[in-house]
PDB file of N, CA and C in Angstrom:
ATOM      1  N   MET A   1      94.076  92.438  81.023  1.00  0.00           N
ATOM      2  CA  MET A   1      92.727  92.197  81.496  1.00  0.00           C
ATOM      3  C   MET A   1      92.385  90.728  81.251  1.00  0.00           C
ATOM      4  N   GLN A   2      91.769  90.117  82.239  1.00  0.00           N
ATOM      5  CA  GLN A   2      91.390  88.708  82.133  1.00  0.00           C
ATOM      6  C   GLN A   2      89.881  88.559  82.296  1.00  0.00           C
ATOM      7  N   PHE A   3      89.343  87.567  81.602  1.00  0.00           N
ATOM      8  CA  PHE A   3      87.913  87.277  81.690  1.00  0.00           C
ATOM      9  C   PHE A   3      87.724  85.877  82.260  1.00  0.00           C
ATOM     10  N   PHE A   4      86.791  85.767  83.184  1.00  0.00           N
ATOM     11  CA  PHE A   4      86.468  84.485  83.802  1.00  0.00           C
ATOM     12  C   PHE A   4      84.956  84.285  83.730  1.00  0.00           C
ATOM     13  N   LYS A   5      84.536  83.073  83.368  1.00  0.00           N
ATOM     14  CA  LYS A   5      83.103  82.774  83.285  1.00  0.00           C
ATOM     15  C   LYS A   5      82.779  81.684  84.301  1.00  0.00           C
ATOM     16  N   TYR A   6      81.808  81.988  85.171  1.00  0.00           N
ATOM     17  CA  TYR A   6      81.428  81.036  86.205  1.00  0.00           C
ATOM     18  C   TYR A   6      79.918  80.870  86.287  1.00  0.00           C
ATOM     19  N   THR A   7      79.528  79.659  86.636  1.00  0.00           N
ATOM     20  CA  THR A   7      78.127  79.319  86.821  1.00  0.00           C
ATOM     21  C   THR A   7      77.727  79.669  88.249  1.00  0.00           C
ATOM     22  N   ILE A   8      76.566  80.317  88.381  1.00  0.00           N
ATOM     23  CA  ILE A   8      76.026  80.632  89.704  1.00  0.00           C
ATOM     24  C   ILE A   8      74.618  80.053  89.800  1.00  0.00           C
ATOM     25  N   THR A   9      74.180  79.828  91.028  1.00  0.00           N
ATOM     26  CA  THR A   9      72.821  79.366  91.289  1.00  0.00           C
ATOM     27  C   THR A   9      72.155  80.382  92.201  1.00  0.00           C
ATOM     28  N   ILE A  10      71.002  80.888  91.763  1.00  0.00           N
ATOM     29  CA  ILE A  10      70.238  81.847  92.564  1.00  0.00           C
ATOM     30  C   ILE A  10      68.931  81.171  92.965  1.00  0.00           C
ATOM     31  N   THR A  11      68.709  81.114  94.281  1.00  0.00           N
ATOM     32  CA  THR A  11      67.548  80.413  94.824  1.00  0.00           C
ATOM     33  C   THR A  11      66.744  81.337  95.724  1.00  0.00           C
ATOM     34  N   PRO A  12      65.422  81.393  95.538  1.00  0.00           N
ATOM     35  CA  PRO A  12      64.607  82.201  96.463  1.00  0.00           C
ATOM     36  C   PRO A  12      64.741  81.661  97.883  1.00  0.00           C
ATOM     37  N   ASP A  13      64.865  82.573  98.831  1.00  0.00           N
ATOM     38  CA  ASP A  13      64.955  82.180 100.238  1.00  0.00           C
ATOM     39  C   ASP A  13      63.601  81.662 100.687  1.00  0.00           C
ATOM     40  N   GLU A  14      63.588  80.529 101.354  1.00  0.00           N
ATOM     41  CA  GLU A  14      62.322  79.913 101.781  1.00  0.00           C
ATOM     42  C   GLU A  14      61.694  80.621 102.970  1.00  0.00           C
ATOM     43  N   GLU A  15      62.500  81.313 103.760  1.00  0.00           N
ATOM     44  CA  GLU A  15      61.991  81.942 104.976  1.00  0.00           C
ATOM     45  C   GLU A  15      61.693  83.431 104.825  1.00  0.00           C
ATOM     46  N   THR A  16      62.335  84.092 103.877  1.00  0.00           N
ATOM     47  CA  THR A  16      62.190  85.531 103.718  1.00  0.00           C
ATOM     48  C   THR A  16      61.630  85.853 102.338  1.00  0.00           C
ATOM     49  N   THR A  17      60.587  86.632 102.309  1.00  0.00           N
ATOM     50  CA  THR A  17      59.993  87.047 101.040  1.00  0.00           C
ATOM     51  C   THR A  17      60.931  88.019 100.331  1.00  0.00           C
ATOM     52  N   ASN A  18      61.027  87.901  99.042  1.00  0.00           N
ATOM     53  CA  ASN A  18      61.855  88.776  98.202  1.00  0.00           C
ATOM     54  C   ASN A  18      63.335  88.748  98.583  1.00  0.00           C
ATOM     55  N   ALA A  19      63.826  87.612  98.980  1.00  0.00           N
ATOM     56  CA  ALA A  19      65.255  87.441  99.246  1.00  0.00           C
ATOM     57  C   ALA A  19      65.751  86.248  98.440  1.00  0.00           C
ATOM     58  N   TYR A  20      66.988  86.365  97.961  1.00  0.00           N
ATOM     59  CA  TYR A  20      67.558  85.325  97.112  1.00  0.00           C
ATOM     60  C   TYR A  20      68.963  84.980  97.602  1.00  0.00           C
ATOM     61  N   ASN A  21      69.249  83.696  97.646  1.00  0.00           N
ATOM     62  CA  ASN A  21      70.562  83.194  98.043  1.00  0.00           C
ATOM     63  C   ASN A  21      71.344  82.791  96.803  1.00  0.00           C
ATOM     64  N   VAL A  22      72.650  83.012  96.861  1.00  0.00           N
ATOM     65  CA  VAL A  22      73.506  82.713  95.710  1.00  0.00           C
ATOM     66  C   VAL A  22      74.615  81.773  96.130  1.00  0.00           C
ATOM     67  N   SER A  23      74.894  80.803  95.261  1.00  0.00           N
ATOM     68  CA  SER A  23      76.054  79.935  95.456  1.00  0.00           C
ATOM     69  C   SER A  23      76.826  79.855  94.141  1.00  0.00           C
ATOM     70  N   VAL A  24      78.117  79.580  94.285  1.00  0.00           N
ATOM     71  CA  VAL A  24      79.001  79.446  93.130  1.00  0.00           C
ATOM     72  C   VAL A  24      79.723  78.110  93.297  1.00  0.00           C
ATOM     73  N   PRO A  25      79.317  77.092  92.538  1.00  0.00           N
ATOM     74  CA  PRO A  25      79.908  75.759  92.729  1.00  0.00           C
ATOM     75  C   PRO A  25      81.431  75.707  92.654  1.00  0.00           C
ATOM     76  N   ALA A  26      82.045  76.529  91.822  1.00  0.00           N
ATOM     77  CA  ALA A  26      83.507  76.512  91.692  1.00  0.00           C
ATOM     78  C   ALA A  26      84.206  77.119  92.912  1.00  0.00           C
ATOM     79  N   PHE A  27      83.481  77.952  93.654  1.00  0.00           N
ATOM     80  CA  PHE A  27      84.025  78.603  94.846  1.00  0.00           C
ATOM     81  C   PHE A  27      83.073  78.351  96.012  1.00  0.00           C
ATOM     82  N   PRO A  28      83.194  77.224  96.692  1.00  0.00           N
ATOM     83  CA  PRO A  28      82.273  76.915  97.789  1.00  0.00           C
ATOM     84  C   PRO A  28      82.323  77.938  98.929  1.00  0.00           C
ATOM     85  N   GLU A  29      83.400  78.715  99.003  1.00  0.00           N
ATOM     86  CA  GLU A  29      83.496  79.719 100.056  1.00  0.00           C
ATOM     87  C   GLU A  29      82.600  80.939  99.812  1.00  0.00           C
ATOM     88  N   ILE A  30      82.059  81.059  98.605  1.00  0.00           N
ATOM     89  CA  ILE A  30      81.171  82.187  98.308  1.00  0.00           C
ATOM     90  C   ILE A  30      79.741  81.827  98.693  1.00  0.00           C
ATOM     91  N   ALA A  31      79.189  82.641  99.563  1.00  0.00           N
ATOM     92  CA  ALA A  31      77.772  82.542  99.935  1.00  0.00           C
ATOM     93  C   ALA A  31      77.291  83.973 100.094  1.00  0.00           C
ATOM     94  N   THR A  32      76.405  84.400  99.225  1.00  0.00           N
ATOM     95  CA  THR A  32      75.914  85.768  99.283  1.00  0.00           C
ATOM     96  C   THR A  32      74.422  85.771  99.009  1.00  0.00           C
ATOM     97  N   CYS A  33      73.812  86.938  99.076  1.00  0.00           N
ATOM     98  CA  CYS A  33      72.370  87.021  98.882  1.00  0.00           C
ATOM     99  C   CYS A  33      71.992  88.434  98.452  1.00  0.00           C
ATOM    100  N   GLY A  34      70.720  88.620  98.162  1.00  0.00           N
ATOM    101  CA  GLY A  34      70.214  89.936  97.798  1.00  0.00           C
ATOM    102  C   GLY A  34      68.737  90.032  98.077  1.00  0.00           C
ATOM    103  N   ASP A  35      68.240  91.262  98.180  1.00  0.00           N
ATOM    104  CA  ASP A  35      66.819  91.499  98.442  1.00  0.00           C
ATOM    105  C   ASP A  35      65.968  91.419  97.181  1.00  0.00           C
ATOM    106  N   SER A  36      66.626  91.274  96.037  1.00  0.00           N
ATOM    107  CA  SER A  36      65.926  91.059  94.767  1.00  0.00           C
ATOM    108  C   SER A  36      66.809  90.143  93.924  1.00  0.00           C
ATOM    109  N   TYR A  37      66.242  89.616  92.852  1.00  0.00           N
ATOM    110  CA  TYR A  37      67.021  88.743  91.979  1.00  0.00           C
ATOM    111  C   TYR A  37      68.217  89.511  91.407  1.00  0.00           C
ATOM    112  N   GLU A  38      67.970  90.752  90.976  1.00  0.00           N
ATOM    113  CA  GLU A  38      69.015  91.571  90.373  1.00  0.00           C
ATOM    114  C   GLU A  38      70.129  91.871  91.378  1.00  0.00           C
ATOM    115  N   GLU A  39      69.733  92.170  92.622  1.00  0.00           N
ATOM    116  CA  GLU A  39      70.737  92.449  93.646  1.00  0.00           C
ATOM    117  C   GLU A  39      71.545  91.196  93.963  1.00  0.00           C
ATOM    118  N   ALA A  40      70.904  90.057  94.008  1.00  0.00           N
ATOM    119  CA  ALA A  40      71.608  88.806  94.271  1.00  0.00           C
ATOM    120  C   ALA A  40      72.628  88.532  93.170  1.00  0.00           C
ATOM    121  N   ARG A  41      72.249  88.781  91.936  1.00  0.00           N
ATOM    122  CA  ARG A  41      73.161  88.592  90.798  1.00  0.00           C
ATOM    123  C   ARG A  41      74.351  89.555  90.904  1.00  0.00           C
ATOM    124  N   PHE A  42      74.073  90.812  91.250  1.00  0.00           N
ATOM    125  CA  PHE A  42      75.135  91.801  91.431  1.00  0.00           C
ATOM    126  C   PHE A  42      76.084  91.379  92.551  1.00  0.00           C
ATOM    127  N   MET A  43      75.514  90.909  93.663  1.00  0.00           N
ATOM    128  CA  MET A  43      76.327  90.473  94.797  1.00  0.00           C
ATOM    129  C   MET A  43      77.206  89.280  94.422  1.00  0.00           C
ATOM    130  N   ALA A  44      76.677  88.393  93.586  1.00  0.00           N
ATOM    131  CA  ALA A  44      77.462  87.240  93.120  1.00  0.00           C
ATOM    132  C   ALA A  44      78.647  87.714  92.290  1.00  0.00           C
ATOM    133  N   GLN A  45      78.412  88.661  91.401  1.00  0.00           N
ATOM    134  CA  GLN A  45      79.493  89.185  90.570  1.00  0.00           C
ATOM    135  C   GLN A  45      80.558  89.859  91.440  1.00  0.00           C
ATOM    136  N   ASP A  46      80.105  90.642  92.399  1.00  0.00           N
ATOM    137  CA  ASP A  46      81.027  91.329  93.304  1.00  0.00           C
ATOM    138  C   ASP A  46      81.860  90.322  94.105  1.00  0.00           C
ATOM    139  N   ALA A  47      81.209  89.305  94.639  1.00  0.00           N
ATOM    140  CA  ALA A  47      81.918  88.282  95.416  1.00  0.00           C
ATOM    141  C   ALA A  47      82.925  87.530  94.545  1.00  0.00           C
ATOM    142  N   LEU A  48      82.531  87.200  93.329  1.00  0.00           N
ATOM    143  CA  LEU A  48      83.450  86.516  92.417  1.00  0.00           C
ATOM    144  C   LEU A  48      84.684  87.367  92.131  1.00  0.00           C
ATOM    145  N   GLU A  49      84.476  88.648  91.870  1.00  0.00           N
ATOM    146  CA  GLU A  49      85.614  89.534  91.603  1.00  0.00           C
ATOM    147  C   GLU A  49      86.578  89.555  92.781  1.00  0.00           C
ATOM    148  N   LEU A  50      86.038  89.683  93.989  1.00  0.00           N
ATOM    149  CA  LEU A  50      86.886  89.743  95.181  1.00  0.00           C
ATOM    150  C   LEU A  50      87.651  88.444  95.414  1.00  0.00           C
ATOM    151  N   VAL A  51      86.983  87.307  95.250  1.00  0.00           N
ATOM    152  CA  VAL A  51      87.639  86.015  95.486  1.00  0.00           C
ATOM    153  C   VAL A  51      88.700  85.748  94.422  1.00  0.00           C
ATOM    154  N   ILE A  52      88.403  86.060  93.172  1.00  0.00           N
ATOM    155  CA  ILE A  52      89.392  85.842  92.103  1.00  0.00           C
ATOM    156  C   ILE A  52      90.603  86.743  92.325  1.00  0.00           C
ATOM    157  N   LEU A  53      90.377  88.018  92.655  1.00  0.00           N
ATOM    158  CA  LEU A  53      91.494  88.922  92.936  1.00  0.00           C
ATOM    159  C   LEU A  53      92.331  88.413  94.106  1.00  0.00           C
ATOM    160  N   SER A  54      91.678  87.923  95.130  1.00  0.00           N
ATOM    161  CA  SER A  54      92.378  87.384  96.292  1.00  0.00           C
ATOM    162  C   SER A  54      93.236  86.187  95.885  1.00  0.00           C
ATOM    163  N   HIS A  55      92.683  85.290  95.079  1.00  0.00           N
ATOM    164  CA  HIS A  55      93.450  84.125  94.606  1.00  0.00           C
ATOM    165  C   HIS A  55      94.669  84.584  93.801  1.00  0.00           C
ATOM    166  N   LEU A  56      94.483  85.555  92.924  1.00  0.00           N
ATOM    167  CA  LEU A  56      95.586  86.044  92.102  1.00  0.00           C
ATOM    168  C   LEU A  56      96.652  86.708  92.965  1.00  0.00           C
ATOM    169  N   ASP A  57      96.238  87.534  93.917  1.00  0.00           N
ATOM    170  CA  ASP A  57      97.192  88.216  94.800  1.00  0.00           C
ATOM    171  C   ASP A  57      98.008  87.233  95.629  1.00  0.00           C
ATOM    172  N   GLU A  58      97.392  86.130  96.013  1.00  0.00           N
ATOM    173  CA  GLU A  58      98.059  85.147  96.856  1.00  0.00           C
ATOM    174  C   GLU A  58      98.759  84.051  96.039  1.00  0.00           C
ATOM    175  N   GLY A  59      98.687  84.164  94.713  1.00  0.00           N
ATOM    176  CA  GLY A  59      99.349  83.184  93.861  1.00  0.00           C
ATOM    177  C   GLY A  59      98.656  81.839  93.815  1.00  0.00           C
ATOM    178  N   GLN A  60      97.384  81.796  94.183  1.00  0.00           N
ATOM    179  CA  GLN A  60      96.624  80.545  94.154  1.00  0.00           C
ATOM    180  C   GLN A  60      96.062  80.296  92.759  1.00  0.00           C
ATOM    181  N   LYS A  61      95.823  79.030  92.455  1.00  0.00           N
ATOM    182  CA  LYS A  61      95.212  78.673  91.174  1.00  0.00           C
ATOM    183  C   LYS A  61      93.763  79.124  91.153  1.00  0.00           C
ATOM    184  N   ILE A  62      93.318  79.543  89.986  1.00  0.00           N
ATOM    185  CA  ILE A  62      91.917  79.892  89.785  1.00  0.00           C
ATOM    186  C   ILE A  62      91.215  78.617  89.319  1.00  0.00           C
ATOM    187  N   PRO A  63      90.219  78.149  90.076  1.00  0.00           N
ATOM    188  CA  PRO A  63      89.572  76.891  89.690  1.00  0.00           C
ATOM    189  C   PRO A  63      88.741  77.045  88.414  1.00  0.00           C
ATOM    190  N   PRO A  64      88.589  75.966  87.673  1.00  0.00           N
ATOM    191  CA  PRO A  64      87.733  76.020  86.486  1.00  0.00           C
ATOM    192  C   PRO A  64      86.267  76.113  86.905  1.00  0.00           C
ATOM    193  N   ASP A  65      85.429  76.504  85.967  1.00  0.00           N
ATOM    194  CA  ASP A  65      83.994  76.570  86.238  1.00  0.00           C
ATOM    195  C   ASP A  65      83.488  75.183  86.602  1.00  0.00           C
ATOM    196  N   LYS A  66      82.457  75.178  87.401  1.00  0.00           N
ATOM    197  CA  LYS A  66      81.875  73.912  87.850  1.00  0.00           C
ATOM    198  C   LYS A  66      80.361  74.064  87.835  1.00  0.00           C
ATOM    199  N   LYS A  67      79.684  73.097  87.291  1.00  0.00           N
ATOM    200  CA  LYS A  67      78.220  73.117  87.259  1.00  0.00           C
ATOM    201  C   LYS A  67      77.674  72.604  88.588  1.00  0.00           C
ATOM    202  N   PRO A  68      76.497  73.090  88.990  1.00  0.00           N
ATOM    203  CA  PRO A  68      75.921  72.598  90.261  1.00  0.00           C
ATOM    204  C   PRO A  68      75.578  71.116  90.174  1.00  0.00           C
ATOM    205  N   ALA A  69      75.832  70.397  91.263  1.00  0.00           N
ATOM    206  CA  ALA A  69      75.548  68.963  91.303  1.00  0.00           C
ATOM    207  C   ALA A  69      74.045  68.709  91.367  1.00  0.00           C
ATOM    208  N   LYS A  70      73.343  69.563  92.092  1.00  0.00           N
ATOM    209  CA  LYS A  70      71.904  69.401  92.261  1.00  0.00           C
ATOM    210  C   LYS A  70      71.253  70.780  92.139  1.00  0.00           C
ATOM    211  N   ILE A  71      70.137  70.832  91.399  1.00  0.00           N
ATOM    212  CA  ILE A  71      69.459  72.107  91.191  1.00  0.00           C
ATOM    213  C   ILE A  71      68.036  72.013  91.727  1.00  0.00           C
ATOM    214  N   ASP A  72      67.709  72.907  92.636  1.00  0.00           N
ATOM    215  CA  ASP A  72      66.361  72.998  93.179  1.00  0.00           C
ATOM    216  C   ASP A  72      65.417  73.490  92.085  1.00  0.00           C
ATOM    217  N   LYS A  73      64.174  73.046  92.100  1.00  0.00           N
ATOM    218  CA  LYS A  73      63.207  73.443  91.068  1.00  0.00           C
ATOM    219  C   LYS A  73      62.996  74.947  91.019  1.00  0.00           C
ATOM    220  N   LYS A  74      63.139  75.623  92.160  1.00  0.00           N
ATOM    221  CA  LYS A  74      62.914  77.068  92.215  1.00  0.00           C
ATOM    222  C   LYS A  74      64.162  77.872  91.852  1.00  0.00           C
ATOM    223  N   SER A  75      65.289  77.206  91.729  1.00  0.00           N
ATOM    224  CA  SER A  75      66.562  77.893  91.455  1.00  0.00           C
ATOM    225  C   SER A  75      66.718  78.231  89.982  1.00  0.00           C
ATOM    226  N   ARG A  76      67.505  79.266  89.751  1.00  0.00           N
ATOM    227  CA  ARG A  76      67.903  79.623  88.394  1.00  0.00           C
ATOM    228  C   ARG A  76      69.411  79.524  88.308  1.00  0.00           C
ATOM    229  N   VAL A  77      69.873  78.934  87.236  1.00  0.00           N
ATOM    230  CA  VAL A  77      71.307  78.771  87.011  1.00  0.00           C
ATOM    231  C   VAL A  77      71.691  79.668  85.846  1.00  0.00           C
ATOM    232  N   GLU A  78      72.739  80.459  86.041  1.00  0.00           N
ATOM    233  CA  GLU A  78      73.242  81.284  84.954  1.00  0.00           C
ATOM    234  C   GLU A  78      74.745  81.402  85.007  1.00  0.00           C
ATOM    235  N   GLU A  79      75.288  81.945  83.935  1.00  0.00           N
ATOM    236  CA  GLU A  79      76.725  82.148  83.876  1.00  0.00           C
ATOM    237  C   GLU A  79      77.015  83.642  83.972  1.00  0.00           C
ATOM    238  N   ILE A  80      78.053  83.966  84.706  1.00  0.00           N
ATOM    239  CA  ILE A  80      78.472  85.359  84.873  1.00  0.00           C
ATOM    240  C   ILE A  80      79.894  85.480  84.350  1.00  0.00           C
ATOM    241  N   VAL A  81      80.140  86.536  83.597  1.00  0.00           N
ATOM    242  CA  VAL A  81      81.492  86.825  83.135  1.00  0.00           C
ATOM    243  C   VAL A  81      82.056  87.924  84.031  1.00  0.00           C
ATOM    244  N   VAL A  82      83.225  87.641  84.593  1.00  0.00           N
ATOM    245  CA  VAL A  82      83.895  88.591  85.475  1.00  0.00           C
ATOM    246  C   VAL A  82      85.156  89.073  84.763  1.00  0.00           C
ATOM    247  N   THR A  83      85.331  90.385  84.734  1.00  0.00           N
ATOM    248  CA  THR A  83      86.515  90.987  84.127  1.00  0.00           C
ATOM    249  C   THR A  83      87.437  91.461  85.236  1.00  0.00           C
ATOM    250  N   ILE A  84      88.670  91.010  85.191  1.00  0.00           N
ATOM    251  CA  ILE A  84      89.643  91.360  86.224  1.00  0.00           C
ATOM    252  C   ILE A  84      90.830  92.061  85.576  1.00  0.00           C
ATOM    253  N   SER A  85      91.146  93.223  86.091  1.00  0.00           N
ATOM    254  CA  SER A  85      92.354  93.932  85.685  1.00  0.00           C
ATOM    255  C   SER A  85      93.317  93.803  86.855  1.00  0.00           C
ATOM    256  N   HIS A  86      94.327  92.989  86.688  1.00  0.00           N
ATOM    257  CA  HIS A  86      95.215  92.650  87.801  1.00  0.00           C
ATOM    258  C   HIS A  86      96.658  92.760  87.347  1.00  0.00           C
ATOM    259  N   GLN A  87      97.457  93.428  88.157  1.00  0.00           N
ATOM    260  CA  GLN A  87      98.867  93.553  87.824  1.00  0.00           C
ATOM    261  C   GLN A  87      99.683  93.334  89.092  1.00  0.00           C
ATOM    262  N   VAL A  88     100.555  92.378  89.044  1.00  0.00           N
ATOM    263  CA  VAL A  88     101.437  92.112  90.177  1.00  0.00           C
ATOM    264  C   VAL A  88     102.709  92.915  89.956  1.00  0.00           C
ATOM    265  N   THR A  89     103.052  93.766  90.913  1.00  0.00           N
ATOM    266  CA  THR A  89     104.244  94.603  90.750  1.00  0.00           C
ATOM    267  C   THR A  89     105.469  94.015  91.436  1.00  0.00           C
ATOM    268  N   ALA A  90     105.258  93.224  92.462  1.00  0.00           N
ATOM    269  CA  ALA A  90     106.390  92.615  93.163  1.00  0.00           C
ATOM    270  C   ALA A  90     105.920  91.356  93.861  1.00  0.00           C
ATOM    271  N   SER A  91     106.824  90.459  94.043  1.00  0.00           N
ATOM    272  CA  SER A  91     106.500  89.233  94.770  1.00  0.00           C
ATOM    273  C   SER A  91     107.272  89.245  96.090  1.00  0.00           C
ATOM    274  N   PRO A  92     106.866  88.417  97.039  1.00  0.00           N
ATOM    275  CA  PRO A  92     107.618  88.351  98.307  1.00  0.00           C
ATOM    276  C   PRO A  92     109.096  88.038  98.085  1.00  0.00           C
ATOM    277  N   ALA A  93     109.392  87.242  97.074  1.00  0.00           N
ATOM    278  CA  ALA A  93     110.795  86.898  96.791  1.00  0.00           C
ATOM    279  C   ALA A  93     111.596  88.149  96.437  1.00  0.00           C
ATOM    280  N   ASP A  94     110.973  89.112  95.749  1.00  0.00           N
ATOM    281  CA  ASP A  94     111.654  90.358  95.410  1.00  0.00           C
ATOM    282  C   ASP A  94     112.077  91.107  96.667  1.00  0.00           C
ATOM    283  N   TYR A  95     111.203  91.126  97.673  1.00  0.00           N
ATOM    284  CA  TYR A  95     111.532  91.817  98.920  1.00  0.00           C
ATOM    285  C   TYR A  95     112.669  91.111  99.660  1.00  0.00           C
ATOM    286  N   VAL A  96     112.652  89.795  99.646  1.00  0.00           N
ATOM    287  CA  VAL A  96     113.709  89.025 100.311  1.00  0.00           C
ATOM    288  C   VAL A  96     115.043  89.277  99.616  1.00  0.00           C
ATOM    289  N   LYS A  97     115.059  89.212  98.275  1.00  0.00           N
ATOM    290  CA  LYS A  97     116.296  89.459  97.525  1.00  0.00           C
ATOM    291  C   LYS A  97     116.832  90.851  97.844  1.00  0.00           C
ATOM    292  N   ASN A  98     115.942  91.832  97.856  1.00  0.00           N
ATOM    293  CA  ASN A  98     116.333  93.204  98.115  1.00  0.00           C
ATOM    294  C   ASN A  98     116.897  93.340  99.530  1.00  0.00           C
ATOM    295  N   ALA A  99     116.252  92.716 100.508  1.00  0.00           N
ATOM    296  CA  ALA A  99     116.706  92.794 101.895  1.00  0.00           C
ATOM    297  C   ALA A  99     118.072  92.118 102.049  1.00  0.00           C
ATOM    298  N   ILE A 100     118.264  90.979 101.405  1.00  0.00           N
ATOM    299  CA  ILE A 100     119.547  90.269 101.482  1.00  0.00           C
ATOM    300  C   ILE A 100     120.637  91.106 100.833  1.00  0.00           C
ATOM    301  N   PHE A 101     120.337  91.690  99.694  1.00  0.00           N
ATOM    302  CA  PHE A 101     121.315  92.513  98.985  1.00  0.00           C
ATOM    303  C   PHE A 101     121.713  93.710  99.845  1.00  0.00           C
ATOM    304  N   GLN A 102     120.730  94.384 100.454  1.00  0.00           N
ATOM    305  CA  GLN A 102     121.021  95.549 101.278  1.00  0.00           C
ATOM    306  C   GLN A 102     121.822  95.173 102.519  1.00  0.00           C
ATOM    307  N   SER A 103     121.468  94.049 103.161  1.00  0.00           N
ATOM    308  CA  SER A 103     122.195  93.670 104.383  1.00  0.00           C
ATOM    309  C   SER A 103     123.627  93.240 104.072  1.00  0.00           C
ATOM    310  N   SER A 104     123.863  92.649 102.921  1.00  0.00           N
ATOM    311  CA  SER A 104     125.221  92.234 102.576  1.00  0.00           C
ATOM    312  C   SER A 104     126.066  93.446 102.178  1.00  0.00           C
ATOM    313  N   ARG A 105     125.455  94.488 101.663  1.00  0.00           N
ATOM    314  CA  ARG A 105     126.187  95.700 101.295  1.00  0.00           C
ATOM    315  C   ARG A 105     126.582  96.500 102.529  1.00  0.00           C
ATOM    316  N   SER A 106     125.747  96.456 103.568  1.00  0.00           N
ATOM    317  CA  SER A 106     126.034  97.258 104.751  1.00  0.00           C
ATOM    318  C   SER A 106     127.071  96.605 105.658  1.00  0.00           C
ATOM    319  N   SER A 107     127.445  95.380 105.394  1.00  0.00           N
ATOM    320  CA  SER A 107     128.430  94.675 106.237  1.00  0.00           C
ATOM    321  C   SER A 107     129.832  95.085 105.896  1.00  0.00           C
TER     322      SER A 107
END
């Protein structure tokens, strides 16, 4: 089990009442929202879990936490801890080795 701590920014939506937008500076590809502050926070945690799992599955580096460069007066900044249980059972190289071994045996 691995633990990751990331900073998130939750900002009230200027156009919609009771809506909040979330950004994660370390993962610019994450953009989520919620109809309440609590839902926005939950959505941020969910998005972080999915992106981290995707990075791990694809063998990509997990970026370090990053603080927001600019904070709006209405925004709240907090840290979220994400727990990931991840186990890699095989890599693409394992499949290639297995395929090569099988094809050389059948010749």
